[in-house]
Amino acid sequence: MISLVLQEQLLSRGVHYFRTFCYKHCNLTSTLTPSTCSMGSGMGLQAAKAKFLSNCAIYGHLVNYTDEMADMVRDSRSLPHNEYLRTALHHRFCLVAPGDYVSTHKIGEAMAFGSTGGCIPVFVVIGTKGERRHRVQSMLPYTRWLDYCQVGYFVSSEAATTRMGDVLNGLAMVSDSEATEKLRKLRLVRDAFVFRQQSSVSKPSAAEFIIGEVCSQTLEARRAHQSAPSEQTSASACFGCTQSDNCWIADS
């Protein structure tokens, strides 16, 4: 039950707050859809507040909104870009969750953060253990040669949405030496995730790496088409899909 005091605090927030926060949380349930939880652009503050309280009531027994209010206000604010970058660079981990598509620009952003000594990527992967190889391959770039267990961590979408406490506890157990090694490995692959002007094959940036990936995949597809079925191989084409279990956090 949301108290009257908390309702007054919520009312002090602008209409944009209700659209973004409620949409994000209600979208995690099977009983509510994005369309029922999102706020219409023409909706007034009182109507948005009422819809927030109605559609997010399912979380009443899971979330103490009074205790969480300060964090809700902090995490729903819109930061200027430079402040956003500074904030990310001062955190130890960056959570990289799928967006509208499985792959997201946050992947490259988090890798760039880590390669400059910022946060270490924690990738949220949708699906079961048996689907990990395929999911990782479709989500992350450069899996032909880059083992992401060397540069980050993984967490299942199930753990991220229902057992975040276990995820945080697992990340808290990462030693300083292990984190330092991840950051060292991230620096080694920085060029593959950062665009620079006047880059070249001899001094490549992300543009050259992307073109190289396209060329490699084209050659592999051509060889597969020309070879007999018994000669075709696919397992070796995804080095980064063979992550060991020790880089999965809160794995069950």
Short mmCIF file of C-alpha atoms in Angstrom, two decimals:
data_model
loop_
_atom_site.label_atom_id
_atom_site.label_comp_id
_atom_site.label_asym_id
_atom_site.label_seq_id
_atom_site.Cartn_x
_atom_site.Cartn_y
_atom_site.Cartn_z
CA MET A 1 0.00 0.00 0.00
CA ILE A 2 1.44 3.37 -1.00
CA SER A 3 1.08 5.94 1.78
CA LEU A 4 -0.47 9.38 1.35
CA VAL A 5 2.90 10.96 2.15
CA LEU A 6 4.54 8.97 -0.62
CA GLN A 7 1.73 9.85 -3.01
CA GLU A 8 2.44 13.53 -2.32
CA GLN A 9 6.13 12.91 -3.03
CA LEU A 10 5.20 11.17 -6.28
CA LEU A 11 2.95 14.07 -7.24
CA SER A 12 5.90 16.44 -6.92
CA ARG A 13 7.56 14.58 -9.80
CA GLY A 14 6.83 15.67 -13.36
CA VAL A 15 4.67 13.64 -15.71
CA HIS A 16 7.78 12.32 -17.49
CA TYR A 17 8.77 10.50 -14.29
CA PHE A 18 5.66 8.34 -14.32
CA ARG A 19 6.02 7.46 -17.96
CA THR A 20 9.62 6.27 -17.67
CA PHE A 21 9.71 4.61 -14.26
CA CYS A 22 6.38 2.78 -14.43
CA TYR A 23 6.97 1.61 -17.99
CA LYS A 24 10.33 0.10 -17.08
CA HIS A 25 9.04 -1.83 -14.09
CA CYS A 26 5.64 -2.93 -15.30
CA ASN A 27 7.15 -4.23 -18.51
CA LEU A 28 8.85 -6.98 -16.46
CA THR A 29 5.58 -8.73 -15.62
CA SER A 30 3.59 -11.16 -17.69
CA THR A 31 0.26 -9.60 -16.66
CA LEU A 32 1.07 -6.09 -17.86
CA THR A 33 2.16 -5.07 -21.32
CA PRO A 34 4.04 -1.98 -22.47
CA SER A 35 0.83 -0.56 -23.91
CA THR A 36 -1.08 -0.81 -20.61
CA CYS A 37 1.79 0.62 -18.60
CA SER A 38 2.98 3.45 -20.83
CA MET A 39 1.60 6.94 -20.37
CA GLY A 40 0.05 8.80 -23.26
CA SER A 41 1.94 11.90 -24.35
CA GLY A 42 -1.15 14.02 -23.75
CA MET A 43 -1.85 12.62 -20.29
CA GLY A 44 -1.89 15.12 -17.44
CA LEU A 45 0.01 14.76 -14.18
CA GLN A 46 -2.94 13.54 -12.09
CA ALA A 47 -3.94 10.97 -14.71
CA ALA A 48 -0.35 9.77 -15.05
CA LYS A 49 -0.07 9.43 -11.28
CA ALA A 50 -3.32 7.43 -11.13
CA LYS A 51 -2.15 5.08 -13.88
CA PHE A 52 1.20 4.66 -12.17
CA LEU A 53 -0.46 3.66 -8.88
CA SER A 54 -2.88 1.32 -10.65
CA ASN A 55 -0.53 -0.47 -13.04
CA CYS A 56 2.38 -0.75 -10.62
CA ALA A 57 0.24 -1.92 -7.69
CA ILE A 58 1.46 -5.46 -8.38
CA TYR A 59 4.79 -4.42 -6.89
CA GLY A 60 3.22 -3.31 -3.60
CA HIS A 61 4.16 -6.55 -1.84
CA LEU A 62 7.64 -6.61 -3.34
CA VAL A 63 8.82 -3.02 -3.09
CA ASN A 64 8.78 -0.66 -0.11
CA TYR A 65 8.26 2.50 -2.10
CA THR A 66 8.83 4.72 0.93
CA ASP A 67 12.30 3.28 1.51
CA GLU A 68 13.09 3.24 -2.21
CA MET A 69 11.86 6.74 -3.04
CA ALA A 70 15.28 8.41 -2.85
CA ASP A 71 16.79 5.84 -5.20
CA MET A 72 13.79 6.02 -7.54
CA VAL A 73 14.17 9.78 -7.86
CA ARG A 74 17.95 9.52 -8.31
CA ASP A 75 17.89 6.75 -10.93
CA SER A 76 15.05 8.16 -13.02
CA ARG A 77 16.62 11.56 -13.58
CA SER A 78 17.91 12.54 -16.99
CA LEU A 79 21.60 13.45 -16.87
CA PRO A 80 23.45 15.74 -19.27
CA HIS A 81 25.68 13.62 -21.50
CA ASN A 82 28.99 14.68 -19.92
CA GLU A 83 27.68 14.03 -16.41
CA TYR A 84 26.37 10.65 -17.55
CA LEU A 85 29.82 9.74 -18.82
CA ARG A 86 31.50 10.86 -15.59
CA THR A 87 29.01 8.87 -13.52
CA ALA A 88 29.57 5.70 -15.55
CA LEU A 89 33.33 6.02 -15.34
CA HIS A 90 33.17 6.17 -11.53
CA HIS A 91 31.23 2.91 -11.14
CA ARG A 92 32.83 -0.51 -10.87
CA PHE A 93 30.27 -2.32 -13.06
CA CYS A 94 27.93 -1.37 -15.92
CA LEU A 95 24.80 -3.46 -16.48
CA VAL A 96 24.22 -4.05 -20.19
CA ALA A 97 20.63 -5.21 -20.75
CA PRO A 98 18.90 -5.89 -24.08
CA GLY A 99 16.82 -3.04 -25.45
CA ASP A 100 14.19 -3.17 -28.19
CA TYR A 101 16.56 -5.61 -29.87
CA VAL A 102 18.82 -8.23 -28.29
CA SER A 103 21.89 -6.27 -29.29
CA THR A 104 22.22 -2.71 -27.99
CA HIS A 105 24.58 0.26 -28.43
CA LYS A 106 25.21 -0.01 -24.67
CA ILE A 107 27.53 -2.94 -25.46
CA GLY A 108 30.04 -0.75 -27.27
CA GLU A 109 29.55 2.03 -24.75
CA ALA A 110 30.26 -0.24 -21.76
CA MET A 111 33.30 -1.75 -23.48
CA ALA A 112 34.62 1.76 -24.15
CA PHE A 113 34.02 2.73 -20.51
CA GLY A 114 35.90 -0.32 -19.28
CA SER A 115 38.78 0.17 -21.70
CA THR A 116 39.44 3.59 -20.19
CA GLY A 117 39.50 2.24 -16.64
CA GLY A 118 35.80 2.77 -15.93
CA CYS A 119 33.11 0.19 -15.29
CA ILE A 120 33.35 -3.50 -16.17
CA PRO A 121 30.49 -4.74 -18.41
CA VAL A 122 27.91 -7.13 -16.94
CA PHE A 123 25.89 -8.53 -19.86
CA VAL A 124 22.28 -9.62 -19.31
CA VAL A 125 21.52 -12.64 -21.51
CA ILE A 126 17.97 -13.81 -22.25
CA GLY A 127 17.24 -17.52 -22.38
CA THR A 128 18.15 -20.80 -20.71
CA LYS A 129 21.59 -22.32 -20.14
CA GLY A 130 21.17 -24.44 -23.23
CA GLU A 131 20.56 -21.32 -25.34
CA ARG A 132 23.58 -19.37 -24.09
CA ARG A 133 25.85 -20.05 -27.05
CA HIS A 134 23.31 -18.89 -29.60
CA ARG A 135 22.15 -15.94 -27.51
CA VAL A 136 25.65 -14.62 -26.88
CA GLN A 137 26.59 -15.01 -30.53
CA SER A 138 23.54 -13.06 -31.69
CA MET A 139 23.95 -10.37 -29.02
CA LEU A 140 27.66 -9.55 -28.95
CA PRO A 141 30.04 -8.47 -31.73
CA TYR A 142 33.41 -10.05 -32.51
CA THR A 143 32.59 -13.42 -30.91
CA ARG A 144 34.67 -14.99 -33.68
CA TRP A 145 37.81 -13.95 -31.81
CA LEU A 146 36.85 -12.19 -28.55
CA ASP A 147 36.06 -14.20 -25.40
CA TYR A 148 33.91 -11.86 -23.33
CA CYS A 149 34.65 -13.84 -20.18
CA GLN A 150 38.08 -12.22 -20.36
CA VAL A 151 36.63 -8.70 -20.24
CA GLY A 152 33.34 -8.88 -18.34
CA TYR A 153 30.65 -10.92 -16.65
CA PHE A 154 27.31 -12.43 -17.60
CA VAL A 155 24.00 -12.69 -15.79
CA SER A 156 20.83 -14.41 -16.94
CA SER A 157 17.72 -12.31 -17.48
CA GLU A 158 16.00 -14.47 -14.86
CA ALA A 159 18.59 -13.54 -12.23
CA ALA A 160 18.57 -9.87 -13.27
CA THR A 161 14.79 -9.54 -12.96
CA THR A 162 14.04 -11.76 -9.95
CA ARG A 163 17.30 -12.23 -7.99
CA MET A 164 19.17 -8.95 -8.30
CA GLY A 165 20.25 -9.28 -4.66
CA ASP A 166 22.17 -12.44 -5.57
CA VAL A 167 23.69 -10.67 -8.56
CA LEU A 168 24.90 -7.76 -6.41
CA ASN A 169 26.30 -10.16 -3.82
CA GLY A 170 28.17 -12.03 -6.54
CA LEU A 171 29.64 -8.85 -7.98
CA ALA A 172 30.64 -7.69 -4.50
CA MET A 173 32.78 -10.82 -4.20
CA VAL A 174 34.89 -9.89 -7.26
CA SER A 175 38.40 -9.26 -5.96
CA ASP A 176 40.43 -6.17 -6.79
CA SER A 177 42.99 -8.29 -8.63
CA GLU A 178 40.31 -9.94 -10.78
CA ALA A 179 38.72 -6.58 -11.61
CA THR A 180 42.14 -5.12 -12.48
CA GLU A 181 42.79 -8.00 -14.87
CA LYS A 182 39.43 -7.47 -16.58
CA LEU A 183 40.25 -3.79 -17.07
CA ARG A 184 43.67 -4.70 -18.49
CA LYS A 185 42.04 -7.03 -21.03
CA LEU A 186 39.48 -4.36 -21.89
CA ARG A 187 42.26 -1.92 -22.76
CA LEU A 188 43.66 -4.45 -25.22
CA VAL A 189 40.41 -4.49 -27.25
CA ARG A 190 39.60 -0.79 -27.01
CA ASP A 191 40.31 -0.11 -30.69
CA ALA A 192 37.52 -2.51 -31.73
CA PHE A 193 34.86 -0.44 -29.94
CA VAL A 194 35.99 3.16 -30.41
CA PHE A 195 35.74 5.16 -33.64
CA ARG A 196 38.57 7.55 -34.49
CA GLN A 197 39.15 9.88 -37.36
CA GLN A 198 41.98 9.02 -39.76
CA SER A 199 42.15 5.42 -38.61
CA SER A 200 43.67 2.87 -40.98
CA VAL A 201 44.41 -0.82 -41.35
CA SER A 202 47.75 -0.28 -39.62
CA LYS A 203 46.13 1.82 -36.86
CA PRO A 204 42.57 0.52 -36.80
CA SER A 205 39.52 1.71 -34.93
CA ALA A 206 36.02 0.23 -34.81
CA ALA A 207 35.41 0.97 -38.51
CA GLU A 208 38.26 -1.28 -39.65
CA PHE A 209 37.28 -4.02 -37.19
CA ILE A 210 33.68 -3.99 -38.44
CA ILE A 211 34.78 -4.17 -42.06
CA GLY A 212 37.13 -7.00 -41.13
CA GLU A 213 34.28 -8.93 -39.51
CA VAL A 214 32.12 -8.51 -42.59
CA CYS A 215 34.92 -9.77 -44.83
CA SER A 216 35.65 -12.76 -42.56
CA GLN A 217 32.01 -13.79 -42.38
CA THR A 218 31.65 -13.45 -46.15
CA LEU A 219 34.67 -15.70 -46.70
CA GLU A 220 33.37 -18.27 -44.22
CA ALA A 221 29.97 -18.29 -45.92
CA ARG A 222 31.61 -18.74 -49.32
CA ARG A 223 33.75 -21.63 -48.07
CA ALA A 224 30.72 -23.26 -46.45
CA HIS A 225 28.79 -22.98 -49.71
CA GLN A 226 31.63 -24.50 -51.74
CA SER A 227 32.55 -27.34 -49.35
CA ALA A 228 30.82 -30.64 -48.77
CA PRO A 229 28.49 -30.87 -45.77
CA SER A 230 30.96 -33.13 -43.92
CA GLU A 231 33.66 -30.47 -44.23
CA GLN A 232 31.59 -27.61 -42.87
CA THR A 233 32.34 -26.41 -39.35
CA SER A 234 30.54 -23.86 -37.23
CA ALA A 235 31.78 -24.39 -33.66
CA SER A 236 35.11 -22.67 -34.26
CA ALA A 237 33.36 -19.61 -35.68
CA CYS A 238 32.26 -18.47 -32.25
CA PHE A 239 35.22 -18.41 -29.89
CA GLY A 240 33.41 -15.99 -27.59
CA CYS A 241 30.44 -18.35 -27.20
CA THR A 242 32.44 -20.81 -25.10
CA GLN A 243 32.52 -18.78 -21.92
CA SER A 244 33.32 -20.73 -18.79
CA ASP A 245 30.72 -20.78 -16.04
CA ASN A 246 32.92 -18.80 -13.65
CA CYS A 247 32.10 -15.53 -15.41
CA TRP A 248 28.35 -16.01 -14.88
CA ILE A 249 27.06 -14.22 -11.78
CA ALA A 250 24.26 -15.69 -9.60
CA ASP A 251 24.14 -18.70 -11.92
CA SER A 252 21.73 -21.43 -10.84
#
